[in-house]
XYZ file of C-alpha atoms in Angstrom:
698
model
C 0.000 0.000 0.000
C 1.211 3.486 -0.738
C 2.770 5.225 2.245
C 0.935 8.058 3.975
C 2.311 11.559 3.916
C 3.385 13.153 7.219
C 0.147 15.179 7.641
C -1.839 11.993 7.119
C 0.276 10.165 9.710
C -0.394 12.889 12.253
C -4.130 12.695 11.525
C -4.080 9.001 12.403
C -1.587 9.184 15.296
C -4.077 10.265 17.969
C -6.510 7.428 17.237
C -6.532 4.784 19.980
C -5.880 1.097 19.390
C -9.211 -0.626 18.989
C -8.994 -2.279 22.417
C -8.973 1.199 24.003
C -12.148 2.270 22.207
C -14.971 2.770 24.681
C -16.922 -0.455 25.192
C -14.423 -2.828 23.543
C -11.461 -3.871 25.701
C -8.825 -6.575 25.045
C -11.196 -9.576 24.779
C -13.662 -7.946 22.438
C -10.806 -6.534 20.367
C -9.766 -10.111 19.548
C -13.347 -10.955 18.569
C -13.502 -7.890 16.319
C -10.306 -9.015 14.588
C -12.053 -12.235 13.484
C -14.478 -9.955 11.615
C -11.656 -8.034 9.943
C -11.897 -5.043 12.299
C -8.366 -4.110 13.400
C -8.517 -0.325 13.692
C -10.882 2.516 14.525
C -11.338 3.135 10.821
C -12.244 -0.534 10.271
C -14.771 -0.190 13.075
C -16.401 2.833 11.462
C -16.635 0.909 8.185
C -18.221 -2.074 9.938
C -21.618 -1.277 8.489
C -25.006 -2.757 9.451
C -26.415 -5.560 7.321
C -29.937 -4.193 7.570
C -32.071 -1.629 9.409
C -35.275 -1.739 11.436
C -37.669 1.179 11.558
C -38.339 1.192 15.280
C -39.990 4.567 15.097
C -43.020 2.604 13.906
C -43.741 -1.013 14.816
C -46.279 -3.310 13.195
C -49.091 -4.186 15.557
C -49.532 -7.912 16.039
C -53.115 -7.851 14.798
C -52.085 -6.231 11.495
C -48.967 -8.372 10.867
C -49.422 -9.709 7.292
C -48.704 -13.444 6.783
C -45.765 -14.125 4.485
C -44.177 -10.725 5.070
C -41.253 -9.760 7.338
C -42.364 -7.555 10.219
C -40.940 -5.926 13.335
C -43.230 -6.249 16.344
C -42.824 -5.086 19.922
C -44.616 -6.660 22.847
C -44.490 -8.137 26.326
C -43.580 -11.778 26.899
C -46.568 -13.594 28.369
C -45.328 -17.178 28.458
C -42.193 -19.200 27.716
C -42.442 -22.929 27.010
C -39.728 -25.507 26.300
C -40.576 -28.690 24.442
C -37.672 -31.203 24.355
C -38.645 -32.763 21.023
C -36.165 -35.432 19.950
C -33.413 -34.037 17.711
C -35.175 -30.683 17.458
C -35.845 -29.050 20.878
C -38.378 -26.262 20.672
C -38.667 -22.953 22.548
C -42.026 -21.184 22.232
C -42.500 -17.575 23.323
C -45.996 -16.134 23.509
C -45.897 -12.343 23.422
C -48.521 -9.680 22.950
C -49.328 -6.034 22.517
C -52.592 -4.097 22.870
C -53.889 -5.594 19.584
C -53.319 -9.295 20.188
C -50.807 -12.079 20.680
C -48.302 -13.897 18.477
C -46.143 -16.936 19.044
C -42.385 -16.893 18.337
C -40.943 -20.378 17.758
C -37.232 -21.223 17.966
C -36.032 -24.590 16.688
C -32.890 -26.280 18.013
C -31.921 -23.362 20.274
C -32.609 -24.806 23.765
C -30.434 -22.202 25.491
C -33.091 -19.572 24.754
C -35.333 -21.025 27.461
C -33.066 -19.202 29.937
C -32.947 -16.009 27.844
C -36.644 -15.179 27.873
C -38.793 -14.475 30.910
C -42.435 -13.517 31.327
C -42.790 -9.771 31.756
C -39.863 -8.819 29.538
C -40.418 -6.346 26.707
C -39.009 -7.672 23.459
C -38.692 -6.781 19.775
C -39.034 -9.599 17.235
C -38.175 -9.343 13.522
C -39.044 -12.077 11.047
C -41.607 -13.473 8.640
C -45.091 -14.237 9.922
C -46.315 -17.683 8.827
C -49.581 -19.569 9.056
C -48.786 -22.899 10.721
C -51.620 -25.362 11.292
C -54.173 -22.587 11.465
C -52.317 -20.200 13.764
C -49.912 -17.375 13.068
C -46.350 -17.666 14.268
C -42.942 -16.176 13.593
C -40.212 -18.806 13.227
C -36.612 -18.327 14.389
C -36.951 -14.520 14.429
C -34.212 -12.090 15.267
C -34.940 -10.568 18.631
C -33.815 -7.982 21.100
C -34.907 -7.606 24.714
C -35.738 -3.954 25.403
C -34.712 -2.603 28.771
C -36.008 0.318 30.786
C -34.439 3.626 29.713
C -34.076 2.615 26.065
C -36.736 4.976 24.793
C -34.319 7.711 23.675
C -31.329 5.500 22.936
C -29.752 3.863 19.917
C -32.118 0.913 20.251
C -35.683 2.198 19.805
C -37.619 5.221 18.570
C -35.539 5.538 15.408
C -34.139 3.702 12.375
C -31.981 1.146 14.162
C -28.907 -0.568 12.666
C -28.646 -4.362 12.850
C -25.044 -5.557 12.588
C -23.520 -8.884 11.561
C -22.597 -10.807 14.700
C -20.254 -13.534 15.802
C -19.887 -15.409 19.067
C -19.202 -12.956 21.875
C -20.814 -9.912 20.209
C -24.386 -8.760 20.852
C -26.576 -6.228 19.057
C -27.198 -3.912 22.001
C -23.591 -3.557 23.121
C -22.318 -3.362 19.522
C -24.785 -0.595 18.747
C -23.572 1.406 21.751
C -19.926 0.916 20.719
C -20.615 2.180 17.190
C -22.665 5.131 18.410
C -19.809 6.264 20.653
C -17.218 5.644 17.928
C -19.148 7.735 15.401
C -19.551 10.601 17.876
C -15.962 10.564 19.192
C -13.651 9.320 16.409
C -15.364 9.890 13.052
C -13.789 13.236 12.079
C -10.272 12.086 12.934
C -10.516 8.620 11.375
C -12.139 9.520 8.053
C -10.664 12.023 5.607
C -12.677 12.730 2.478
C -10.473 12.146 -0.595
C -12.969 13.503 -3.118
C -12.763 17.231 -3.861
C -16.006 19.225 -3.357
C -16.283 19.860 -7.102
C -16.417 16.132 -7.879
C -18.864 15.446 -5.035
C -21.114 18.210 -6.336
C -20.930 16.971 -9.922
C -21.857 13.411 -8.929
C -24.332 14.446 -6.213
C -22.415 12.672 -3.449
C -22.558 13.610 0.239
C -19.331 14.238 2.221
C -17.707 11.043 3.482
C -18.039 11.779 7.207
C -21.770 12.372 6.838
C -22.099 9.207 4.746
C -20.364 7.050 7.370
C -22.451 8.562 10.168
C -25.700 7.965 8.295
C -24.736 4.429 7.391
C -24.868 3.687 11.111
C -27.548 6.007 12.499
C -29.601 7.633 9.732
C -32.294 10.115 10.666
C -34.364 9.008 7.656
C -34.286 6.433 4.905
C -33.525 9.273 2.467
C -30.353 10.026 4.447
C -29.511 6.329 4.408
C -29.935 6.120 0.625
C -27.635 9.129 0.108
C -25.046 7.634 2.469
C -25.151 4.274 0.734
C -24.781 5.933 -2.675
C -21.555 7.604 -1.535
C -20.092 4.435 0.009
C -20.978 2.357 -3.057
C -19.291 4.893 -5.340
C -16.205 4.905 -3.121
C -15.925 1.115 -3.178
C -16.196 0.856 -6.955
C -14.083 3.971 -7.609
C -11.325 2.783 -5.298
C -11.325 -0.643 -6.935
C -11.092 0.694 -10.490
C -8.527 3.400 -9.673
C -6.101 0.880 -8.230
C -6.743 -1.651 -10.967
C -6.407 0.791 -13.857
C -3.206 2.270 -12.491
C -1.774 -1.241 -12.304
C -2.959 -1.989 -15.834
C -1.447 1.252 -17.134
C 1.890 0.369 -15.567
C 1.721 -3.061 -17.186
C 0.855 -1.712 -20.614
C 3.302 1.198 -20.696
C 6.352 -0.304 -19.007
C 6.315 -3.875 -20.342
C 6.826 -4.805 -23.978
C 5.527 -7.885 -25.772
C 6.613 -9.290 -29.159
C 4.759 -7.997 -32.209
C 2.954 -10.903 -33.885
C 1.358 -9.573 -37.058
C -1.044 -11.350 -39.379
C -2.288 -10.311 -42.791
C -5.531 -11.432 -44.446
C -3.711 -14.383 -45.969
C -3.169 -15.902 -42.509
C -6.895 -15.765 -41.783
C -7.623 -17.408 -45.126
C -4.981 -20.086 -44.638
C -6.400 -20.957 -41.206
C -10.051 -21.056 -42.313
C -9.241 -23.209 -45.342
C -8.119 -26.124 -43.168
C -11.192 -26.172 -40.902
C -13.897 -28.782 -41.585
C -16.626 -26.348 -40.515
C -17.474 -22.637 -40.811
C -16.627 -20.378 -37.875
C -19.420 -18.765 -35.899
C -19.716 -14.971 -35.794
C -18.471 -15.031 -32.168
C -15.396 -17.025 -33.204
C -14.697 -14.648 -36.088
C -14.886 -11.649 -33.764
C -12.619 -13.338 -31.201
C -10.060 -14.102 -33.933
C -10.057 -10.435 -34.955
C -9.705 -9.298 -31.311
C -6.729 -11.582 -30.754
C -5.003 -10.697 -34.021
C -5.333 -6.994 -33.181
C -3.892 -7.545 -29.664
C -0.970 -9.645 -30.868
C 0.050 -7.051 -33.455
C 1.065 -4.498 -30.791
C 3.868 -4.315 -28.234
C 1.304 -3.947 -25.456
C 1.038 -7.362 -23.777
C -2.284 -8.994 -24.617
C -4.299 -9.770 -21.504
C -7.528 -11.192 -22.941
C -10.252 -13.411 -21.537
C -11.979 -15.777 -23.934
C -15.300 -16.389 -22.212
C -17.682 -18.826 -23.832
C -20.481 -21.168 -22.950
C -19.856 -24.913 -22.918
C -19.389 -26.123 -26.484
C -19.021 -22.674 -28.047
C -15.699 -23.505 -29.732
C -13.095 -21.663 -27.644
C -10.347 -24.178 -28.461
C -10.441 -23.327 -32.176
C -9.889 -19.661 -31.322
C -6.894 -20.541 -29.134
C -5.484 -22.668 -31.975
C -5.622 -19.618 -34.260
C -3.496 -17.671 -31.749
C -0.967 -20.541 -31.581
C -0.865 -20.632 -35.389
C -0.137 -16.893 -35.668
C 2.601 -17.095 -33.032
C 4.235 -20.098 -34.719
C 4.244 -18.466 -38.158
C 5.891 -15.377 -36.617
C 8.634 -17.530 -35.069
C 7.349 -17.562 -31.470
C 6.477 -20.416 -29.142
C 3.178 -20.930 -27.286
C 2.384 -22.665 -23.997
C -1.111 -23.897 -23.153
C -1.666 -24.609 -19.435
C -4.462 -27.092 -18.584
C -5.452 -27.964 -14.976
C -5.754 -31.783 -15.346
C -4.152 -34.564 -17.381
C -7.462 -35.732 -18.840
C -8.251 -32.287 -20.213
C -4.659 -31.748 -21.333
C -4.744 -34.983 -23.343
C -8.092 -34.016 -24.851
C -6.875 -30.519 -25.818
C -3.662 -32.005 -27.223
C -5.608 -34.321 -29.542
C -7.912 -31.509 -30.684
C -5.140 -28.938 -31.216
C -2.932 -31.457 -33.044
C -5.806 -32.247 -35.401
C -6.240 -28.552 -36.245
C -2.554 -27.614 -36.508
C -1.291 -30.658 -38.455
C -2.602 -29.360 -41.835
C -0.872 -26.046 -41.062
C 2.479 -27.794 -40.438
C 2.682 -26.625 -36.818
C 4.064 -29.195 -34.381
C 2.410 -29.743 -30.992
C 3.634 -31.777 -28.000
C 2.026 -32.807 -24.697
C 3.847 -32.561 -21.358
C 2.328 -34.034 -18.182
C 3.762 -35.937 -15.250
C 2.832 -39.195 -17.045
C 5.205 -38.516 -19.968
C 8.182 -40.914 -19.743
C 11.685 -39.583 -19.104
C 13.014 -40.126 -22.644
C 10.110 -38.352 -24.321
C 10.248 -35.570 -21.755
C 13.950 -35.097 -22.473
C 13.292 -34.730 -26.215
C 10.513 -32.205 -25.568
C 12.595 -30.001 -23.261
C 15.573 -30.123 -25.629
C 13.437 -29.085 -28.604
C 11.906 -26.260 -26.558
C 15.327 -24.864 -25.675
C 16.429 -24.979 -29.313
C 13.220 -23.325 -30.484
C 12.231 -26.361 -32.566
C 8.890 -26.905 -30.775
C 6.309 -24.162 -31.455
C 3.376 -25.323 -29.268
C 3.472 -27.091 -25.888
C 0.262 -28.283 -24.220
C 0.503 -29.438 -20.627
C -0.394 -29.411 -16.975
C 1.590 -28.030 -14.048
C 4.484 -30.101 -15.450
C 5.109 -27.226 -17.899
C 6.069 -25.056 -14.910
C 9.026 -27.225 -13.823
C 12.432 -25.545 -13.704
C 13.926 -27.698 -16.480
C 11.234 -26.619 -18.961
C 12.845 -23.649 -20.720
C 11.457 -21.915 -23.808
C 13.676 -20.372 -26.450
C 11.273 -17.687 -27.649
C 7.989 -17.787 -25.749
C 5.472 -15.333 -27.226
C 2.072 -16.546 -26.031
C 0.710 -18.178 -22.876
C -2.842 -19.559 -22.849
C -4.442 -20.720 -19.592
C -7.614 -22.781 -19.293
C -9.670 -22.076 -16.124
C -6.917 -19.920 -14.588
C -8.394 -20.050 -11.062
C -7.055 -23.618 -10.835
C -3.507 -22.268 -11.051
C -1.927 -20.146 -8.351
C -0.860 -16.577 -9.039
C 2.837 -17.433 -8.861
C 2.322 -20.413 -11.157
C 0.623 -18.242 -13.774
C 3.335 -15.609 -13.521
C 6.113 -18.188 -13.874
C 5.803 -18.126 -17.665
C 4.886 -14.449 -17.966
C 7.777 -12.874 -16.071
C 10.300 -12.651 -18.866
C 11.493 -10.119 -21.418
C 9.845 -9.591 -23.796
C 6.685 -10.401 -21.857
C 4.520 -13.065 -23.575
C 0.965 -12.264 -24.572
C -1.672 -13.929 -22.369
C -4.971 -15.585 -23.327
C -7.197 -16.785 -20.483
C -10.067 -19.153 -21.245
C -13.118 -20.048 -19.187
C -16.234 -22.115 -19.842
C -18.057 -20.470 -16.947
C -20.396 -17.743 -18.213
C -20.668 -14.950 -15.672
C -23.065 -12.007 -15.458
C -22.005 -8.682 -16.951
C -21.451 -6.916 -13.622
C -19.365 -9.783 -12.274
C -17.335 -9.699 -15.471
C -16.600 -6.007 -14.935
C -15.008 -6.839 -11.568
C -13.843 -10.471 -11.576
C -12.044 -9.985 -14.882
C -11.687 -6.220 -14.783
C -7.969 -6.421 -15.589
C -8.649 -8.358 -18.804
C -10.075 -7.445 -22.190
C -12.999 -9.785 -22.792
C -14.137 -11.670 -25.874
C -17.554 -13.220 -25.263
C -18.641 -16.227 -27.323
C -22.379 -16.836 -27.225
C -22.956 -18.551 -30.597
C -22.954 -22.314 -30.893
C -21.411 -24.184 -33.866
C -23.827 -25.068 -36.644
C -25.687 -28.320 -36.074
C -25.266 -28.301 -32.293
C -28.604 -29.310 -30.780
C -29.715 -27.945 -27.404
C -29.946 -30.516 -24.619
C -33.532 -31.364 -23.682
C -33.864 -31.046 -19.913
C -36.555 -32.557 -17.703
C -37.304 -32.162 -13.994
C -38.485 -35.630 -12.925
C -40.012 -36.868 -9.666
C -38.405 -39.899 -8.080
C -41.529 -41.964 -8.764
C -40.644 -41.938 -12.469
C -37.059 -43.103 -11.944
C -37.647 -46.694 -13.200
C -39.206 -45.318 -16.388
C -36.223 -43.029 -16.976
C -33.754 -45.875 -16.377
C -35.572 -48.039 -18.963
C -35.317 -45.162 -21.431
C -31.585 -44.795 -20.729
C -31.054 -48.535 -21.214
C -32.675 -48.270 -24.647
C -30.250 -45.523 -25.618
C -27.297 -47.516 -24.278
C -28.404 -50.458 -26.420
C -27.963 -48.200 -29.459
C -24.309 -47.677 -28.531
C -24.659 -44.380 -26.674
C -23.219 -43.513 -23.233
C -24.573 -41.887 -20.068
C -23.538 -39.987 -16.940
C -25.241 -40.395 -13.564
C -24.129 -37.588 -11.245
C -24.386 -37.376 -7.466
C -23.760 -34.313 -5.294
C -20.742 -34.346 -3.039
C -21.008 -31.544 -0.497
C -18.154 -30.955 1.935
C -20.380 -30.806 5.031
C -21.883 -34.249 4.335
C -19.122 -35.756 2.217
C -19.056 -39.200 3.872
C -22.810 -39.706 3.616
C -22.850 -38.416 0.018
C -20.041 -40.732 -1.016
C -21.685 -43.692 0.700
C -24.940 -42.964 -1.160
C -23.105 -42.763 -4.495
C -21.275 -46.073 -3.899
C -24.481 -47.786 -2.769
C -26.368 -46.567 -5.846
C -23.443 -47.611 -8.062
C -23.730 -51.186 -6.766
C -27.500 -51.190 -7.367
C -27.173 -49.796 -10.883
C -24.470 -52.302 -11.728
C -26.375 -55.352 -10.476
C -30.027 -54.509 -11.058
C -30.546 -51.593 -13.427
C -27.864 -51.859 -16.151
C -26.520 -55.422 -15.746
C -25.665 -55.739 -19.425
C -23.429 -52.661 -19.581
C -20.048 -51.863 -18.071
C -20.344 -49.157 -15.382
C -17.583 -47.038 -13.814
C -17.483 -44.946 -10.646
C -15.353 -41.832 -10.155
C -15.184 -39.545 -7.138
C -12.734 -37.161 -5.519
C -11.413 -39.738 -3.033
C -10.028 -41.987 -5.769
C -6.315 -41.785 -6.463
C -5.701 -39.566 -9.482
C -4.230 -42.386 -11.659
C -7.276 -44.606 -10.990
C -9.711 -41.764 -11.639
C -7.993 -40.799 -14.866
C -7.852 -44.451 -15.977
C -11.635 -44.741 -15.567
C -12.205 -41.449 -17.408
C -10.016 -42.626 -20.296
C -11.950 -45.893 -20.489
C -15.169 -43.890 -20.658
C -13.627 -41.716 -23.374
C -12.789 -44.838 -25.398
C -16.365 -46.099 -25.006
C -15.375 -49.154 -22.943
C -17.348 -47.885 -19.936
C -20.917 -47.187 -21.004
C -22.312 -45.585 -17.842
C -20.196 -43.307 -15.671
C -21.457 -42.807 -12.109
C -19.730 -39.722 -10.769
C -19.763 -37.122 -8.069
C -19.432 -33.539 -9.232
C -15.735 -34.079 -10.091
C -16.542 -34.461 -13.792
C -14.107 -32.022 -15.326
C -15.331 -28.898 -17.080
C -14.306 -29.401 -20.693
C -14.441 -33.213 -20.799
C -15.540 -33.937 -24.347
C -17.237 -37.252 -25.119
C -19.565 -36.766 -28.119
C -21.034 -40.254 -27.629
C -22.377 -39.344 -24.150
C -25.975 -38.368 -24.823
C -27.768 -38.819 -21.496
C -27.210 -37.361 -18.042
C -29.109 -38.066 -14.833
C -28.431 -35.698 -11.927
C -29.488 -37.048 -8.536
C -30.597 -34.634 -5.790
C -30.426 -31.816 -8.302
C -31.764 -29.331 -5.757
C -28.395 -29.483 -3.966
C -26.552 -27.973 -6.932
C -26.436 -24.309 -7.904
C -28.040 -23.255 -11.167
C -24.731 -22.462 -12.882
C -23.237 -25.737 -11.624
C -26.148 -27.713 -13.067
C -25.611 -25.979 -16.412
C -21.909 -26.836 -16.331
C -22.680 -30.485 -15.628
C -25.264 -30.571 -18.400
C -22.593 -29.249 -20.745
C -20.827 -32.618 -20.628
C -23.482 -33.975 -23.017
C -24.889 -32.626 -26.280
C -21.406 -32.411 -27.777
C -22.152 -34.619 -30.791
C -24.767 -34.837 -33.522
C -27.196 -37.063 -31.565
C -29.932 -35.328 -29.587
C -29.139 -35.431 -25.871
C -31.261 -35.471 -22.722
C -30.675 -34.378 -19.125
C -32.930 -35.663 -16.302
C -33.005 -33.767 -13.015
C -34.124 -35.863 -10.052
C -34.908 -33.419 -7.295
C -37.478 -32.621 -4.646
C -36.612 -29.095 -3.478
C -38.377 -27.901 -0.344
C -38.073 -24.177 -1.082
C -39.572 -22.000 -3.793
C -36.070 -20.894 -4.792
C -35.033 -24.519 -5.300
C -38.107 -25.217 -7.426
C -37.525 -22.085 -9.498
C -33.921 -23.110 -10.111
C -34.909 -26.468 -11.595
C -37.746 -24.962 -13.622
C -35.355 -22.411 -15.130
C -32.925 -25.098 -16.217
C -35.652 -26.917 -18.128
C -36.398 -23.705 -20.052
C -32.982 -22.065 -20.547
C -29.952 -23.336 -22.462
C -27.983 -20.067 -22.787
C -25.315 -20.105 -20.076
C -25.199 -16.315 -19.895
C -28.930 -16.030 -19.238
C -28.591 -18.777 -16.634
C -25.735 -16.901 -14.954
C -27.864 -13.758 -14.735
C -30.731 -15.720 -13.167
C -28.298 -17.406 -10.772
C -27.076 -14.009 -9.621
C -30.664 -12.913 -8.985
C -31.466 -16.068 -7.028
C -28.308 -16.435 -4.964
C -26.926 -12.925 -4.695
C -23.345 -11.824 -5.277
C -21.909 -13.383 -2.108
C -22.247 -16.989 -3.228
C -21.155 -16.319 -6.776
C -18.092 -14.323 -5.849
C -16.751 -17.376 -4.068
C -13.414 -17.386 -2.298
C -10.858 -14.598 -2.339
C -8.260 -16.788 -4.058
C -9.279 -15.354 -7.420
C -8.737 -11.856 -6.026
C -12.371 -10.765 -6.293
C -13.047 -7.892 -3.883
C -15.737 -8.598 -1.354
C -17.457 -5.231 -1.472
C -18.863 -4.378 1.936
C -21.870 -2.402 0.723
C -22.014 -2.416 -3.072
C -24.253 -5.010 -4.704
C -23.341 -6.093 -8.213
C -26.955 -6.922 -9.022
C -28.529 -3.590 -8.063
C -25.631 -1.134 -8.363
C -24.567 -1.671 -11.973
C -25.199 1.967 -12.937
C -22.949 3.216 -10.133
C -20.316 0.625 -11.024
C -20.173 1.885 -14.609
C -20.090 5.526 -13.465
C -17.189 4.829 -11.085
C -15.339 2.807 -13.723
C -15.678 5.509 -16.375
C -14.629 8.259 -13.946
C -11.593 6.253 -12.847
C -10.639 5.549 -16.455
C -10.809 9.252 -17.342
C -8.506 10.112 -14.450
C -5.998 7.329 -15.042
C -5.847 7.886 -18.812
C -4.726 11.483 -18.173
C -2.428 10.521 -15.301
C 1.341 10.664 -15.414
C 2.369 7.606 -13.415
C 5.328 9.465 -11.997
C 2.882 11.832 -10.281
C 1.996 8.996 -7.924
C 5.396 9.473 -6.297
C 4.251 12.883 -5.091
C 2.604 12.417 -1.645
C 0.601 15.598 -2.149
C -1.228 14.237 -5.185
C -4.848 13.683 -4.237
C -5.099 10.292 -5.992
C -2.071 9.136 -4.023
C -3.732 10.370 -0.870
C -6.896 8.528 -1.794
C -5.096 5.272 -2.444
C -2.902 5.659 0.609
C -5.860 5.595 2.954
C -7.425 2.470 1.477
C -6.557 -1.185 1.784
C -8.753 -2.937 -0.747
C -8.089 -6.367 -2.253
C -7.628 -6.439 -6.013
C -7.568 -9.203 -8.592
C -4.115 -10.741 -8.877
C -3.087 -9.043 -12.074
C -0.427 -10.769 -14.081
């Protein structure tokens, strides 16, 4: 992080350590650290996850079923029912209009929390259960005497995320004191008044204050708008400065291609290119022709023909005298890509070799020797390509399939050289537009939505378990015609042993009773890699007719003869994951079918399966998945470098994201990078006060 100037250091020097903040202390300070709160400034940016309007409560009599409400009343009765495996605490509370029952499942300790006569606030959804209204597992807060003019009632009240050892009431008091005592010293507004006025943004100190204790929902909306802009603006400023450094200070080899190269490449293909492929070819040729290192993402749905586009890039590099490396995460996929790429490049007289850990020592020695001499233009391989003895003579292009499966240092191993190779990143995971603007914000993107001519969409059916025998008979008929099938089981970390046991048990049943005349294989994550890959190869050769698998089936596995997929317990998979699994079939000319066995208990689960039966476009599915699950689930872990925005929501804040991106781009385009060395420069000051995670740019 950029260092602070001396005035900035003095501004922060009189802030106490967080353990000395009123109401925290040493023990709570350690708890706060588990939530990422290490300083007073972190504390002030520890924003509520929602708000309750406690200036007006819903009366119990008017609480609408199916809607979330906040009710206040007096506890009339507390009952504990020690039901086996699911102890129940029932709290009957009432106000002047009537009574309502709050029910808590599997929280027996609450029987000591509630007492008759207490005044309590409950927040949750009112439900009609067996003819009576109740509120199940609500959030609650016991209201004490003297609260009437406090941070807890009579106003819009913040509700914070909690962890063990933190409680709403005490946390609210801590934040109220922190805002009143430390806000002006801990938060310096980096945006000049002219920019705030132009974008209609409130000052930062007011925004932070109103994020915690707004006087109205209008104030809250204005505060949130400012914080959302700051998060996006900060992200794009840092990222674009890094990209500008990369593009102005590093040089890549010029790989030029005239129209004759395009014609030569097309003439050897046994099929016409789609419009998306043609556009991607043009994008790549334009990037390769400059000294600015290409940093392009080739994003396409399953089966959209990304490999052919990558082959074109390898062809251009080879004809210009440069070598290419293609990194693949697994041996199975590497072998598959090697066969495909060799088939395309052989008519163009471009040699390709495969390097994995399974390659014998003699062959490996010949490959590495040819690489060093510059006699091998294209190398396809797994992590084995990253070994120290693998040295390229004139590496000009690095392609990476599903880059998140390689570490940052592994990806950079081939890129950190002079001249810097061009980079092409490929993914078969369609992502929504707003996620693409952040997850891959440091890459230029080529999107491939068209499917090759003749590719038939997979027919998808949501089937009840009662029809399973009928489906199995149908599958057996297709197997008898020489086709192949997948049967997929979920394998979820929390219940991995039970899931695996169920898959093995069903495998035995299928083998003995359902498909006795066909060879069946079983693959799962607990198998040794050589055994798993041996089974997958046998399936690829058609020797195994039915593959029973957990969700370890590799993205990109291409078996055109596999025409049927059955997904067990489909409700346990995400929408995008189901689409990825379905993409393993429908890769040949025969019409394919996917059967979803699932009995979801929630409306969201039912909607997910219904959508999959109607949609085949991975990009539309990704958009729907974002709507259903929210950005948190889809962003995943931080290993890919995706920032976990505290307030901004990629689904609802797209307009602000684009505004912040465009404003940052305008500033950085006009910026002399050397100006960042000047501590007085306001962008430097802005960046110096932030500590935001960024994608690991190469």
